[in-house]
mmCIF file of C-alpha atoms in Angstrom:
data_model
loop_
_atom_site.group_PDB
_atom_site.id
_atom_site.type_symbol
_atom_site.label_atom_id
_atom_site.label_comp_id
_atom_site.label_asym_id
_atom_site.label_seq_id
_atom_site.Cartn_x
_atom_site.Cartn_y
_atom_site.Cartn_z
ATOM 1 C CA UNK A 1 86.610 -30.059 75.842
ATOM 2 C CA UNK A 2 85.026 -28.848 72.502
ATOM 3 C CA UNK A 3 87.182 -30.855 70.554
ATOM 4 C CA UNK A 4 85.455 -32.025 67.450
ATOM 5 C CA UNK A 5 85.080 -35.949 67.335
ATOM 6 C CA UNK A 6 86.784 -36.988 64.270
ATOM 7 C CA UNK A 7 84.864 -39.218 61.712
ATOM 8 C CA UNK A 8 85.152 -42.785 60.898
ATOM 9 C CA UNK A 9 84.273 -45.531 58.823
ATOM 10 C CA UNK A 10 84.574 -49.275 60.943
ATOM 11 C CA UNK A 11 82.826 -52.826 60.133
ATOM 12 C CA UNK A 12 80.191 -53.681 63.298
ATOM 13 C CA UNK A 13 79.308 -57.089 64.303
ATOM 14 C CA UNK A 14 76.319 -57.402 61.792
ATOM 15 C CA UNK A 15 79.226 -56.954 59.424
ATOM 16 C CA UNK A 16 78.225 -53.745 58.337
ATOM 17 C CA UNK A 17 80.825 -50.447 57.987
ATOM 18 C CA UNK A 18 79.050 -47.626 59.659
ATOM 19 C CA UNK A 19 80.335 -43.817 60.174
ATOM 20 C CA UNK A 20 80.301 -41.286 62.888
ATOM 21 C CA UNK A 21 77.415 -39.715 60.465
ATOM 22 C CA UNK A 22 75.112 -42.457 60.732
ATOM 23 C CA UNK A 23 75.294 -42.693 64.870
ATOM 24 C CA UNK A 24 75.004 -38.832 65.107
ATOM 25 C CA UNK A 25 72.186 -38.566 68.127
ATOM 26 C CA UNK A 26 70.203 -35.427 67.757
ATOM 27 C CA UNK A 27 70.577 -34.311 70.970
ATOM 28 C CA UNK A 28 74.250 -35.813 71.533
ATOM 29 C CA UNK A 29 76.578 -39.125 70.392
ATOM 30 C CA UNK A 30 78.064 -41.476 73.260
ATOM 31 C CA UNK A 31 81.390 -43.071 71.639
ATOM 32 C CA UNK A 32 82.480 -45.842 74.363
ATOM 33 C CA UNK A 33 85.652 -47.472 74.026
ATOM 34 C CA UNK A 34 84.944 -50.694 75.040
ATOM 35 C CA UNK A 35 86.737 -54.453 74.409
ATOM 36 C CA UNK A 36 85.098 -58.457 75.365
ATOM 37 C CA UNK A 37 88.010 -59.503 77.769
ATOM 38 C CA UNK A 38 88.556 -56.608 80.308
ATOM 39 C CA UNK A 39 87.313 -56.974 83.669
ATOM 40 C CA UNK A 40 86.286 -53.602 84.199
ATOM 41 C CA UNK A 41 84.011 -53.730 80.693
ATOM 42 C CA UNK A 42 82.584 -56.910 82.173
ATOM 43 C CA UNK A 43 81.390 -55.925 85.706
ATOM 44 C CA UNK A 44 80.040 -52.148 84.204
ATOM 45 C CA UNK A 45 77.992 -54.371 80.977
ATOM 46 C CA UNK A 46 74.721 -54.197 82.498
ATOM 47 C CA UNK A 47 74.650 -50.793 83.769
ATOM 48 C CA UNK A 48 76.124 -49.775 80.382
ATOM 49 C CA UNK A 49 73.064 -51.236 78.888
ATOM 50 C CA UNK A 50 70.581 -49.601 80.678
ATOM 51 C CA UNK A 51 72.032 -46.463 80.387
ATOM 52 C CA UNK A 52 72.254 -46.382 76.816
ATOM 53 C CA UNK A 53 68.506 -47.078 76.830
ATOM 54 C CA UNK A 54 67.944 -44.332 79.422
ATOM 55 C CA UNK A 55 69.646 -41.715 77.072
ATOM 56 C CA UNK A 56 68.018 -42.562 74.092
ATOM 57 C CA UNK A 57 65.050 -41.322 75.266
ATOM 58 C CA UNK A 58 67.266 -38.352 75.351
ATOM 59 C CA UNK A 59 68.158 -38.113 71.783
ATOM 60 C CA UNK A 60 71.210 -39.341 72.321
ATOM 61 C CA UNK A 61 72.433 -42.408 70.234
ATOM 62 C CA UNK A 62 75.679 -44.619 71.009
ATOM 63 C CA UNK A 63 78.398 -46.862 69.940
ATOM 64 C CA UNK A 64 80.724 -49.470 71.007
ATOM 65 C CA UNK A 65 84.418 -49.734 69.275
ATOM 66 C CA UNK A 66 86.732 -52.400 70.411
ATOM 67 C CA UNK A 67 90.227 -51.464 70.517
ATOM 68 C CA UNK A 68 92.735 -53.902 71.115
ATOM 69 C CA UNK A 69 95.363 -55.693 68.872
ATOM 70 C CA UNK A 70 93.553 -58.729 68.259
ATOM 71 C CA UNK A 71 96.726 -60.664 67.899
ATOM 72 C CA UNK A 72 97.922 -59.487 71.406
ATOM 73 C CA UNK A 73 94.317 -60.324 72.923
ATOM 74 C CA UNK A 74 92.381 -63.018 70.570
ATOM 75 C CA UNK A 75 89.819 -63.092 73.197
ATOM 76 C CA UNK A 76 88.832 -59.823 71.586
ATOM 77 C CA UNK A 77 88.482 -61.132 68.079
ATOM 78 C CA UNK A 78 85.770 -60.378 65.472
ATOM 79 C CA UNK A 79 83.911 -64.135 66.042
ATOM 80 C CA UNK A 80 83.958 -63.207 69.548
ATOM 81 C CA UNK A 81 82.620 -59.809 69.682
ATOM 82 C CA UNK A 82 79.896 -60.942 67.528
ATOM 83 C CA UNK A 83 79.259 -63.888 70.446
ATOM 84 C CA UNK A 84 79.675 -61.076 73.586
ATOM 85 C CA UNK A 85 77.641 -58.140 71.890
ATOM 86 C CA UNK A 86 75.311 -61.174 71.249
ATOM 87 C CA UNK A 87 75.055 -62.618 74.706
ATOM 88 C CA UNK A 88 74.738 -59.126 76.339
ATOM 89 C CA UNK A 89 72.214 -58.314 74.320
ATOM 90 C CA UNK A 90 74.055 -54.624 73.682
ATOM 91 C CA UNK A 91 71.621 -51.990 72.158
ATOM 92 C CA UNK A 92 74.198 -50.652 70.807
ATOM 93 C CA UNK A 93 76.137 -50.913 67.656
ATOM 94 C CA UNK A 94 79.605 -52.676 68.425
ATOM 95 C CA UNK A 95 82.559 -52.263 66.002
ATOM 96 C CA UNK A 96 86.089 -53.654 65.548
ATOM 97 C CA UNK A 97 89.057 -50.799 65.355
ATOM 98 C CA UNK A 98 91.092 -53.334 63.250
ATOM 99 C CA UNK A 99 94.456 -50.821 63.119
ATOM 100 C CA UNK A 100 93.777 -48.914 66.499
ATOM 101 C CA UNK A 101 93.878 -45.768 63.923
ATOM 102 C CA UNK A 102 90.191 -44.212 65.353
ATOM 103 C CA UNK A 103 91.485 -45.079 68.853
ATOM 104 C CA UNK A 104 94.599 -43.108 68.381
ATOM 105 C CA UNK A 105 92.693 -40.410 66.853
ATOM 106 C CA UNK A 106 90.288 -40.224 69.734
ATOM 107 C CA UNK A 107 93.293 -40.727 72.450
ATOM 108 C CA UNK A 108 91.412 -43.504 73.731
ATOM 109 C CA UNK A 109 93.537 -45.456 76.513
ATOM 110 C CA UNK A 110 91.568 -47.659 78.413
ATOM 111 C CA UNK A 111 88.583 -50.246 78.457
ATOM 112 C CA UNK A 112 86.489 -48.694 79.180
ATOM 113 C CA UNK A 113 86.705 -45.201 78.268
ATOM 114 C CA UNK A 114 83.509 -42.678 77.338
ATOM 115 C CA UNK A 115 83.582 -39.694 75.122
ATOM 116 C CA UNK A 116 80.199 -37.556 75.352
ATOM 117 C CA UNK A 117 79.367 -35.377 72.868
ATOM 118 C CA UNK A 118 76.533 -32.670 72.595
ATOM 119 C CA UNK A 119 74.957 -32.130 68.940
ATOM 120 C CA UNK A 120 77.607 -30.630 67.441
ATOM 121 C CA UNK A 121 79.925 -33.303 67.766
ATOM 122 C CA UNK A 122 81.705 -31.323 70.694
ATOM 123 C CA UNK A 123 83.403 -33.096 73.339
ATOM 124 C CA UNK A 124 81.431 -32.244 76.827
ATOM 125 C CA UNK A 125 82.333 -35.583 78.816
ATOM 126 C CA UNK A 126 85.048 -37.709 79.264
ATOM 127 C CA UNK A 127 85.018 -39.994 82.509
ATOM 128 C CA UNK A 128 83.834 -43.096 84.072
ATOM 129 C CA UNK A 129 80.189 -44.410 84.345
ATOM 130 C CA UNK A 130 80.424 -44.759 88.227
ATOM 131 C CA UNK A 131 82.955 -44.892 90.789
ATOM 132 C CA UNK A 132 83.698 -48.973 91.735
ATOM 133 C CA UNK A 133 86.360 -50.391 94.099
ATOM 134 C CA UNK A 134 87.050 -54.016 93.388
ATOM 135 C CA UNK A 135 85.063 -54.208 90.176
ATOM 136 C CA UNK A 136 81.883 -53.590 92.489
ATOM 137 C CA UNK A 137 79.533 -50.519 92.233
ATOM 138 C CA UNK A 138 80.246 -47.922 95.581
ATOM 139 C CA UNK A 139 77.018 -46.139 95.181
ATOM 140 C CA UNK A 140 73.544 -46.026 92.720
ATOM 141 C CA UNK A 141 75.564 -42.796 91.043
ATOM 142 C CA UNK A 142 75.732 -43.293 87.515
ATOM 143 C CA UNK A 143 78.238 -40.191 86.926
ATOM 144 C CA UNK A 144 77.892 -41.113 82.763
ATOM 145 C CA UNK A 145 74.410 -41.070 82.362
ATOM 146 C CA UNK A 146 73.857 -37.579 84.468
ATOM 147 C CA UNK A 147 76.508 -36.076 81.878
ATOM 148 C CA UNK A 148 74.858 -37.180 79.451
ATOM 149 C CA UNK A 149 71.302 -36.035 79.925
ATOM 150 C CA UNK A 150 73.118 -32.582 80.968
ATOM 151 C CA UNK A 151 74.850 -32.915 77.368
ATOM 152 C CA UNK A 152 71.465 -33.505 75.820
ATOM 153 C CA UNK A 153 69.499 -30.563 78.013
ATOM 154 C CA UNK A 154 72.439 -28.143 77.987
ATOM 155 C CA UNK A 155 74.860 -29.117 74.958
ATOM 156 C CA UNK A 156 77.557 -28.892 78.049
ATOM 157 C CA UNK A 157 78.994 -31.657 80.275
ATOM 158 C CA UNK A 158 79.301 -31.123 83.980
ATOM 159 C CA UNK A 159 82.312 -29.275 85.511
ATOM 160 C CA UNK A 160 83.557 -31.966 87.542
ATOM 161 C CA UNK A 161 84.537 -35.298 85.643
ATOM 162 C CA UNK A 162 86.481 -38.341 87.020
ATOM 163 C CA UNK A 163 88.741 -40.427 84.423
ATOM 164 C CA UNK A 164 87.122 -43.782 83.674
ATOM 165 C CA UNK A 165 89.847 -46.680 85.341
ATOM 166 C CA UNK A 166 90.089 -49.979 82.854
ATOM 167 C CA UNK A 167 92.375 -52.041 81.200
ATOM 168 C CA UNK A 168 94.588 -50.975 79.176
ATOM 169 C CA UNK A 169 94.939 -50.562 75.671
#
């Protein structure tokens, strides 16, 4: 934790190349590694999306980056993360990691996985949004957004974090 998030420069689905710099929240920057065919990104979508509205009022902004080799997994395709940020309505930019070269930087290794950082760009967070068995929610918790409205009160992320559980990259 601390570790600077490095920067990066990646087209999003408005076709549009956009940087860490231009996502930086003021009170914090939620970087979720997230993809259009994984079952785990599909049964967390909607709570994602509401939680990235709760923390905005925060001062926290976000992003989506899709990470997989496009070739391996054409489901994940440019055309059709355009059509899935589309018909979940994210609030959120979503971009395409066409080399996996910011994924490697940010040892991504699942989808999904969530780096939380405060305003400085520090790491404070990196876990799941809520604990699930079977693709279902176990509880209301929403272990990501509590970290990251401590991030944004405290510039720290809680002391206990559990490791987001996906598909693999």
């Amino acid at each position: 934790f601390g570790k600077k998030a490095k920067n990066f420069e990646l087209n999003s689905t408005h076709n549009k190349i956009i940087t860490l710099n231009d996502l930086k929240g003021e009170n914090g920057t939620l970087i979720m590694f997230i993809c259009n065919h994984c079952p785990y990104v599909k049964a967390i979508t909607k709570k994602l999306i509401n939680t990235v509205s709760e923390i905005t009022k925060y001062g926290i902004k976000s992003v989506g980056i899709m990470p997989n080799d496009i070739i391996k997994y054409p489901e994940d395709n440019f055309e059709n993360m355009q059509k899935f940020f589309n018909k979940n309505e994210f609030n959120f930019p979503y971009l395409i990691d066409q080399d996996q070269s910011v994924t490697k930087k940010f040892d991504a290794v699942c989808t999904p996985d969530f780096f939380g950082y405060n305003s400085k760009n520090e790491l404070q967070y990196r876990g799941r949004i809520a604990e699930m068995r079977n693709l279902e929610f176990v509880n209301d918790k929403n272990d990501l957004l509590d970290a990251m409205i401590e991030i944004s009160k405290t510039q720290n992320g809680p002391k206990n974090q559990f490791a987001s559980a996906g598909c693999s990259i």
